[in-house]
Coordinates of C-alpha atoms and ligand atoms in Angstrom, one line a residue:
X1 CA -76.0 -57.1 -4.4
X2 CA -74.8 -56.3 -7.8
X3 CA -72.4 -58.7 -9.9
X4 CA -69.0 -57.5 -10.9
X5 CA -69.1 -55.1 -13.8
X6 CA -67.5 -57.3 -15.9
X7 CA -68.2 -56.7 -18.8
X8 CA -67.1 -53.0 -18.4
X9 CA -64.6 -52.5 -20.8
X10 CA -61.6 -50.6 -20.3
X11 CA -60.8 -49.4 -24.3
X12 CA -64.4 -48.0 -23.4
X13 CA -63.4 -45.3 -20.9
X14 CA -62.1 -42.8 -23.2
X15 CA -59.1 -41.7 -20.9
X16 CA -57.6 -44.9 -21.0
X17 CA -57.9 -45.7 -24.7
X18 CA -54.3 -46.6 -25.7
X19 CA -54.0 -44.3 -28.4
X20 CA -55.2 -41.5 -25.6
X21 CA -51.9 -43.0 -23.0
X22 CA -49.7 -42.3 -26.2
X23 CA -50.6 -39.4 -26.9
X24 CA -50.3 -37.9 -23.6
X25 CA -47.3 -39.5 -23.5
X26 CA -45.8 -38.1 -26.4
X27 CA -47.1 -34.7 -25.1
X28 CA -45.5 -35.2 -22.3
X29 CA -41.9 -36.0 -24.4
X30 CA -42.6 -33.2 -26.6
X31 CA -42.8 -30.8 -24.0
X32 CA -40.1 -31.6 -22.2
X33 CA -38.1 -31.5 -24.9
X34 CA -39.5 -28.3 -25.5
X35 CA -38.3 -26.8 -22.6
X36 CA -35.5 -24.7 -23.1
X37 CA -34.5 -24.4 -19.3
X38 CA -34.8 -25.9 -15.9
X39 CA -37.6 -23.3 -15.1
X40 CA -39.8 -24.4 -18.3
X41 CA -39.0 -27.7 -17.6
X42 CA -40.3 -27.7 -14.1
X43 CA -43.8 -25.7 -15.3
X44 CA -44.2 -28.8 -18.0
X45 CA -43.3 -31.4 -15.2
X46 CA -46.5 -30.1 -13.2
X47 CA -48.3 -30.6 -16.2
X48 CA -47.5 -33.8 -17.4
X49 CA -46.5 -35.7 -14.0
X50 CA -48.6 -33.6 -11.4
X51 CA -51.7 -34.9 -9.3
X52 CA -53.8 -32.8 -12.0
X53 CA -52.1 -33.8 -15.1
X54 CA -54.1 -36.1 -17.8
X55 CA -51.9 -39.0 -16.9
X56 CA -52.3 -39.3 -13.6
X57 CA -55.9 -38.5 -14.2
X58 CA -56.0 -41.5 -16.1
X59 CA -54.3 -43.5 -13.2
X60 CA -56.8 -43.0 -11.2
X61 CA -59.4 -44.5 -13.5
X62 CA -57.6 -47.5 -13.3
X63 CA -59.2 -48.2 -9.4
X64 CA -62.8 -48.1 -11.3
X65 CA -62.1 -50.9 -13.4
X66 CA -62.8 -54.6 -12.9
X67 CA -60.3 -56.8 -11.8
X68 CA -59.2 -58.6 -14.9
X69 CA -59.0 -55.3 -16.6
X70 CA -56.8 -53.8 -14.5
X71 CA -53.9 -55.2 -15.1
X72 CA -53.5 -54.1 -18.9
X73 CA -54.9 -50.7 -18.2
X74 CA -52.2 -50.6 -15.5
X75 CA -49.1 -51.6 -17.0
X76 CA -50.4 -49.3 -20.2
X77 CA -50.5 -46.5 -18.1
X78 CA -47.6 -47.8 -16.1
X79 CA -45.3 -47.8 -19.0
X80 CA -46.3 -44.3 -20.5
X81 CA -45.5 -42.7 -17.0
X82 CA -42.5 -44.8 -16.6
X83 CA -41.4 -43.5 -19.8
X84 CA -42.4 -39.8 -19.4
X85 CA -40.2 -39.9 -15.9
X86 CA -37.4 -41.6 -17.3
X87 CA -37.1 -38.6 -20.5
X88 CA -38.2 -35.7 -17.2
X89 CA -35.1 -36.5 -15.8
X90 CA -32.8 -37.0 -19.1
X91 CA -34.2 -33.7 -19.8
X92 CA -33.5 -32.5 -16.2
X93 CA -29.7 -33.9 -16.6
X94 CA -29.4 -31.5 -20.0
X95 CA -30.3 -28.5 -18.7
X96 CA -28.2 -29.1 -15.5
X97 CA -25.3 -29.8 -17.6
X98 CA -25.9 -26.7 -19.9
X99 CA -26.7 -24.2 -16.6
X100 CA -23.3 -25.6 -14.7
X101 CA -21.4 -25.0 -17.9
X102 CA -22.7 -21.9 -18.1
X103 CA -22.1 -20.3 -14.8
X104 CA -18.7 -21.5 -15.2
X105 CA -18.0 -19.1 -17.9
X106 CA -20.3 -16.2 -17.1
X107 CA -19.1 -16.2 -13.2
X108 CA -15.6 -17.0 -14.0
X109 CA -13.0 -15.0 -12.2
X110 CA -10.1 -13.9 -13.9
X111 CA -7.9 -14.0 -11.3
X112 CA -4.7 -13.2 -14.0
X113 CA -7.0 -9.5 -14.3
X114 CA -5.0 -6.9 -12.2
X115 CA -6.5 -6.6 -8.6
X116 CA -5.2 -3.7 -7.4
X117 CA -5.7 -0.4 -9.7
X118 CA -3.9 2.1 -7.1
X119 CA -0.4 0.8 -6.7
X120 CA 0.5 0.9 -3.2
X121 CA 3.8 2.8 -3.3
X122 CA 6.5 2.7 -1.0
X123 CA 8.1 4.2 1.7
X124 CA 11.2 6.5 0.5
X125 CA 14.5 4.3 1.5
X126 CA 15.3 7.8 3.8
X127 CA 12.7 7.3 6.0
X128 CA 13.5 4.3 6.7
X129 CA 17.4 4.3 6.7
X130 CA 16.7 7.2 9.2
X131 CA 14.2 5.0 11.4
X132 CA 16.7 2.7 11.5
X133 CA 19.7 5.1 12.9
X134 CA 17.2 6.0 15.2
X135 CA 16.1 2.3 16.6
X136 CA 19.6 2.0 17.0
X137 CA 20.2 5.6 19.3
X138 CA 16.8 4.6 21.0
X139 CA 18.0 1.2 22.2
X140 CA 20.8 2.7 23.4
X141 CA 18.5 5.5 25.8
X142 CA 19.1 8.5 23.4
X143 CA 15.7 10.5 23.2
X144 CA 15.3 11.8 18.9
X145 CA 14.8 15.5 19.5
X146 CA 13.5 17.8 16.4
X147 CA 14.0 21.6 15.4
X148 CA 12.9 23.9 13.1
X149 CA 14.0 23.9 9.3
X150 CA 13.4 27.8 9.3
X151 CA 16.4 28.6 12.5
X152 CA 18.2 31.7 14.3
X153 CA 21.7 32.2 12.9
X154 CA 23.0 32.1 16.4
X155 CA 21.6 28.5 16.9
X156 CA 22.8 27.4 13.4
X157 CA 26.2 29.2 13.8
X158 CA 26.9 31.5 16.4
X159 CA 26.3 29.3 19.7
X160 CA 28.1 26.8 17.9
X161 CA 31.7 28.3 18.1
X162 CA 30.8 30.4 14.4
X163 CA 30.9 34.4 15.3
X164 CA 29.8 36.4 12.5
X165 CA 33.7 36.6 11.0
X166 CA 34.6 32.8 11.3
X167 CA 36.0 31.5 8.3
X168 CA 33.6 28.8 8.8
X169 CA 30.1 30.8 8.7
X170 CA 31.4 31.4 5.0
X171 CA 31.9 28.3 3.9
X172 CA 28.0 26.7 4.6
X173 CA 26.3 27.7 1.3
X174 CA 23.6 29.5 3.3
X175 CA 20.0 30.1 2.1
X176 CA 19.0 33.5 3.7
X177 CA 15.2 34.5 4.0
X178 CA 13.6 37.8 3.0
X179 CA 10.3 38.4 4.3
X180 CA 7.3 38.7 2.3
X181 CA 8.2 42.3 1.2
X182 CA 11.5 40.8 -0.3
X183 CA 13.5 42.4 2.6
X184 CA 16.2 40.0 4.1
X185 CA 14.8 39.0 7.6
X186 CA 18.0 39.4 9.9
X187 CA 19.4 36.6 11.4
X188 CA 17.4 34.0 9.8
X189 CA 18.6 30.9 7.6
X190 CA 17.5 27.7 6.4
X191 CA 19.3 25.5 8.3
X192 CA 22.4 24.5 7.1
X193 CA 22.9 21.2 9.7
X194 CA 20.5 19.9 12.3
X195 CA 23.6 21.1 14.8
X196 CA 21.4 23.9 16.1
X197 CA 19.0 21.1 17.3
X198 CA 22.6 20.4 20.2
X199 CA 21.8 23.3 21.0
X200 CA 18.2 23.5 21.4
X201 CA 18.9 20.1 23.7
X202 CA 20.9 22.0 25.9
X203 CA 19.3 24.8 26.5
X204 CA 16.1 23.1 27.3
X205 CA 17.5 20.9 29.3
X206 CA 17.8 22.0 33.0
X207 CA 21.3 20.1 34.0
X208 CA 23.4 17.1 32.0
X209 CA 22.8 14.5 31.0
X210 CA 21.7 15.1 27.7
X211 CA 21.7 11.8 25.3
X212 CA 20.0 12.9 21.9
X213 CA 20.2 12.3 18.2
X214 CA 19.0 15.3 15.8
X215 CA 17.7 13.9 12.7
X216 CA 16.0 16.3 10.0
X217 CA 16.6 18.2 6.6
X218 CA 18.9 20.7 6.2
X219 CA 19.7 23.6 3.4
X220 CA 23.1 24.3 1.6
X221 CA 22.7 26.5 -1.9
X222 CA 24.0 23.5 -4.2
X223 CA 22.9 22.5 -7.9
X224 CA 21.3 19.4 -8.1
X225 CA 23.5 17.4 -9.5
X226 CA 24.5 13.4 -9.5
X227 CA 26.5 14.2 -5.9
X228 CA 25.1 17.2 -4.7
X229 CA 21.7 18.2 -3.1
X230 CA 20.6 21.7 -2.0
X231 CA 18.3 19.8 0.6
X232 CA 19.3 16.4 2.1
X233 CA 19.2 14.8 5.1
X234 CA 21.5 14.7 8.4
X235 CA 21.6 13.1 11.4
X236 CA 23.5 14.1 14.5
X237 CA 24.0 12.9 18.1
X238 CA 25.4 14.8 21.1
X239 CA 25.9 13.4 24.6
X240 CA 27.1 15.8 27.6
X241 CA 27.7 14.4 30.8
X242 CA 30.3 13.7 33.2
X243 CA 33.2 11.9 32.5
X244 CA 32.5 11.4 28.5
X245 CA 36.3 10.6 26.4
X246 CA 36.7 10.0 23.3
X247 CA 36.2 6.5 23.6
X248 CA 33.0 7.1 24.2
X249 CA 32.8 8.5 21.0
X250 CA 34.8 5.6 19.1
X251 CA 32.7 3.1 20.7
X252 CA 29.3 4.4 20.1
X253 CA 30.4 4.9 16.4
X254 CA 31.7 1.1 16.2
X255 CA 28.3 -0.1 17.7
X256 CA 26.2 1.9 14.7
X257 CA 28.7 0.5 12.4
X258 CA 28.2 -3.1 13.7
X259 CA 24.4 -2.5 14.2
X260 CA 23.8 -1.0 10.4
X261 CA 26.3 -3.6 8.2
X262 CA 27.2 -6.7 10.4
X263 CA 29.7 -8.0 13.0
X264 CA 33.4 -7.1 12.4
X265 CA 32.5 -3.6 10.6
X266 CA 34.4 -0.7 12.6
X267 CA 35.5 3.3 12.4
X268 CA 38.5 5.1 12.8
X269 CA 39.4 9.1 13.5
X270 CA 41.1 11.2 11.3
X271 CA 42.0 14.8 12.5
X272 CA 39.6 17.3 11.2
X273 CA 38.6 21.1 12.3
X274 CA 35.2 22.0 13.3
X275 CA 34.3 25.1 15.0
X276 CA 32.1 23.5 17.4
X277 CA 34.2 20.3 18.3
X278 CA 38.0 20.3 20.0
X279 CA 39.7 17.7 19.4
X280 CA 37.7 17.1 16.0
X281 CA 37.8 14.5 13.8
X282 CA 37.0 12.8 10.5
X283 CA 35.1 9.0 10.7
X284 CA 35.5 6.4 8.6
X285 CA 34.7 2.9 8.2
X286 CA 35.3 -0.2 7.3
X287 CA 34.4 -0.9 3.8
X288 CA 31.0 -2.8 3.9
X289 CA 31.6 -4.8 1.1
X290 CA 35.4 -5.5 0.6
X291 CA 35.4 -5.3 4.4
X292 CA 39.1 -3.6 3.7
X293 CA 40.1 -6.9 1.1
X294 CA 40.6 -5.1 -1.7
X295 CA 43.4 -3.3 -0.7
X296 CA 46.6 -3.8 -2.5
X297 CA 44.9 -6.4 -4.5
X298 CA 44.4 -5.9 -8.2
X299 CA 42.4 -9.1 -8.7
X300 CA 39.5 -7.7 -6.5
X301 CA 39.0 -4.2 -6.8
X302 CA 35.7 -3.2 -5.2
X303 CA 33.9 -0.1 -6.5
X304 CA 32.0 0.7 -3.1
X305 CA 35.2 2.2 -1.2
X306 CA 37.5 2.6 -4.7
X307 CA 39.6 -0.1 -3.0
X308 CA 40.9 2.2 -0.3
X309 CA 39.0 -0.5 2.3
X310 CA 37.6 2.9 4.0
X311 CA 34.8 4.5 3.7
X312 CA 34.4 8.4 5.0
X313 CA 31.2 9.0 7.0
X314 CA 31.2 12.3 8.6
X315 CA 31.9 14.6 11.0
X316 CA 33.0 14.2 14.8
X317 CA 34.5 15.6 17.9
X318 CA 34.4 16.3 22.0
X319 CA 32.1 19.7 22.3
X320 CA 34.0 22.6 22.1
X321 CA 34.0 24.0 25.6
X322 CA 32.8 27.0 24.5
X323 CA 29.5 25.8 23.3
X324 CA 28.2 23.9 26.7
X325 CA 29.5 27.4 27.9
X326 CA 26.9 29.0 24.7
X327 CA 24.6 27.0 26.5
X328 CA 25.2 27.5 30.2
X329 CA 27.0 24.4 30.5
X330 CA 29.9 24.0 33.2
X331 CA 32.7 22.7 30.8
X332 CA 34.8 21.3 34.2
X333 CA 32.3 19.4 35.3
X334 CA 31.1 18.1 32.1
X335 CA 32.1 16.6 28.6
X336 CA 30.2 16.1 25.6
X337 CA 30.9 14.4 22.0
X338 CA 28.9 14.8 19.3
X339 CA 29.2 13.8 15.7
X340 CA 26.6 14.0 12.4
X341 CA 26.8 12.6 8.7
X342 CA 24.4 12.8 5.9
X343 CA 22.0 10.3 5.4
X344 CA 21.8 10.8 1.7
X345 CA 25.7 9.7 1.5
X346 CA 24.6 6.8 3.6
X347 CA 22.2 5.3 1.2
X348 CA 24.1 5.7 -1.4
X349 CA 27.3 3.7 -0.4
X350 CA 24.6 1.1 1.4
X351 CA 22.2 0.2 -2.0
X352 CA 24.8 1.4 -4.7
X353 CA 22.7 4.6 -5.4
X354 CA 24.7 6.2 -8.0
X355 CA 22.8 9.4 -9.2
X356 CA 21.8 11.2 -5.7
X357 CA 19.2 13.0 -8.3
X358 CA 17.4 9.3 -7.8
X359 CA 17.1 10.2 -3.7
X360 CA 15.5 13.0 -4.5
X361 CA 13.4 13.3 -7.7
X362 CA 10.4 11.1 -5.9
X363 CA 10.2 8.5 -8.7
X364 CA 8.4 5.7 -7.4
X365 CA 10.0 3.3 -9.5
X366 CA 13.4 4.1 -7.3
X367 CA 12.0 3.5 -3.9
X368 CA 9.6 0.4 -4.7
X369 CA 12.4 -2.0 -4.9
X370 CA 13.3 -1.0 -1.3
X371 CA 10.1 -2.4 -0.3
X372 CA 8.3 -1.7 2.6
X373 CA 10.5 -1.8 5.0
X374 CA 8.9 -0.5 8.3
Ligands
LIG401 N1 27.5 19.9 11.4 C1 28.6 19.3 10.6 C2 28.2 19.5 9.1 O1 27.1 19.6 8.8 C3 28.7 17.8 10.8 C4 29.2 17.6 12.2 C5 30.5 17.5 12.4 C6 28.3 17.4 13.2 C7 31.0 17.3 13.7 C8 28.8 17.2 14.5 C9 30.1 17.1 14.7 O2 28.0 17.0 15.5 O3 30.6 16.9 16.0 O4 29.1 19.5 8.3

């Protein structure tokens, strides 16, 4: 058996040699200071601290050597990989630092950039002033019935109480076609009210009751000016059936009233003339915003109604007896009222519209604040 090799000495094996543990630990340093990121760092990591790399090559020599030898060899190597791990991960910490700080500014998002190039728009304060009318008819069981904008002269005049020499034909700025040869087509207009939609109603319908509102665009030649429009918009509602008064009429128009500005809002008749309505009448109502206050009183005048507390609306009346007869209606047995206003008008008095060239021109910047209201 074979005595200890004791006097095997470890300066001897060249791997060990102090000046060889320094140097590879300064390699080791100088490489990982070297390494410019975390990717470089980790390939000079394998080098210095993997199973292959001259330092832990030289640990392993450490098992060859005697006992008493050990010990030094050990806490020389010990030291050197103690302090090659300690400046890995100081390294390590650097680069971390640097790559966080780094993302942080090259993925920032600038969430003050604008996020939405195509501006959204908005729906035009008609539609929906028109939708509205029209929830309130609907609740109520009246059915929203459409016509043509291209109609017969005898549905937008004659069958409404307007033979060829009434006064009243005259005074409807009419738009009349002429075909594609530039020949007047006979007997057809632009609409001049959504009236002849009453009496489209009518004659579809088989027998009373009829419950409808008419909205739509109509035609009168005007300029375009700040209170004028050659198109705008109406809306119109006729009920036949048996047994309908007047009071019908007043208290359908109180409940829109109430239903578009608030409790306590309400109409009133004036006597008017319309062709197609006997007894006819002119509505009003209550001033919105003075609510009537400003009446009389100097101190508040109030520019919505110029203080007269009243605002006019439109146009009202029982049918004209002769146009359920137009439309094969038995006037004994039934009753009809009807009445229609613009919508343009409306909208004005409601938002404080003052230029009715703003309703019409399509200028987004006029119907965004109204929002999108649906
Ligand atoms: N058609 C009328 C116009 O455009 C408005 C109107 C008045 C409609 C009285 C009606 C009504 O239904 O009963 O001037």
């Amino acid at each position: 058996m074979s005595a200890p090799n004791k006097s095997y000495d470890p300066v001897e094996v060249e791997a060990l040699k102090p000046e060889e543990i320094e140097r590879l630990r300064d390699e080791a340093l100088a490489a990982f200071e070297a390494a410019a990121d975390l990717a470089a760092l980790q390939e000079a990591k394998v080098a210095h601290t993997g199973d292959r790399s001259p330092l832990s090559l030289a640990n392993r020599e450490i098992g060859a050597l005697p006992p008493q030898a050990k010990k030094e060899a050990g806490q020389r190597v010990g030291q050197a990989r103690g302090a090659v791990n300690k400046a890995l991960a100081e390294r390590r910490a650097v680069l971390e630092a640097e790559r966080d700080a780094r993302v942080l500014t090259e993925e920032a998002v600038d969430v003050t950039l604008p996020f939405d190039r195509a501006p959204r728009g908005a729906r035009h304060p008609l539609t929906t002033l028109s939708e509205r009318l029209g929830d309130i008819f609907t609740a109520m069981g009246y059915a929203v019935a459409e016509g043509p904008e291209v109609e017969a002269e005898w549905l937008n005049f004659d069958a409404l109480n307007m033979g060829p020499d009434h006064p009243a034909r005259s005074t409807q700025d009419t738009f009349f076609l002429k075909d594609a040869t530039g020949h007047s087509t006979d007997g057809v207009v632009l609409r001049t009210h959504t009236s002849g939609v009453q009496i489209r109603s009518m004659l579809a319908a088989s027998e009373p009751p009829i419950y409808v509102i008419c909205p739509g665009r109509v035609f009168r030649s005007d300029e375009l000016d700040a209170t004028h429009t050659p198109v705008f918009s109406q809306i119109e509602l006729l009920a036949v059936d048996e047994g309908l008064t007047m009071a019908d009429l007043k208290g359908t128009l109180d409940h829109m009233v109430v239903s578009l500005f608030g409790e306590g809002m309400k109409t009133r008749l004036r006597p008017n003339y319309f062709p197609f309505t006997e007894p006819s009448a002119e509505m009003d109502m209550v001033c919105f915003n003075c609510r009537g206050e400003s009446v009389g009183n100097p101190d508040r005048p109030c520019r919505t109604c110029s203080s007269e507390g009243w605002i006019e609306l439109g146009g009202c009346g029982m049918v004209n007896p002769r146009v359920l007869i137009a439309c094969g209606i038995d006037p004994n047995r039934y009753s009809g009222f009807a009445f229609g206003f613009g919508i343009e008008r409306l909208l004005m008095f409601r938002h404080n519209v003052e230029d009715m060239r703003d309703i019409v021109e399509g200028d987004v910047r006029f119907t965004l604040p109204f929002g999108m209201e649906i």
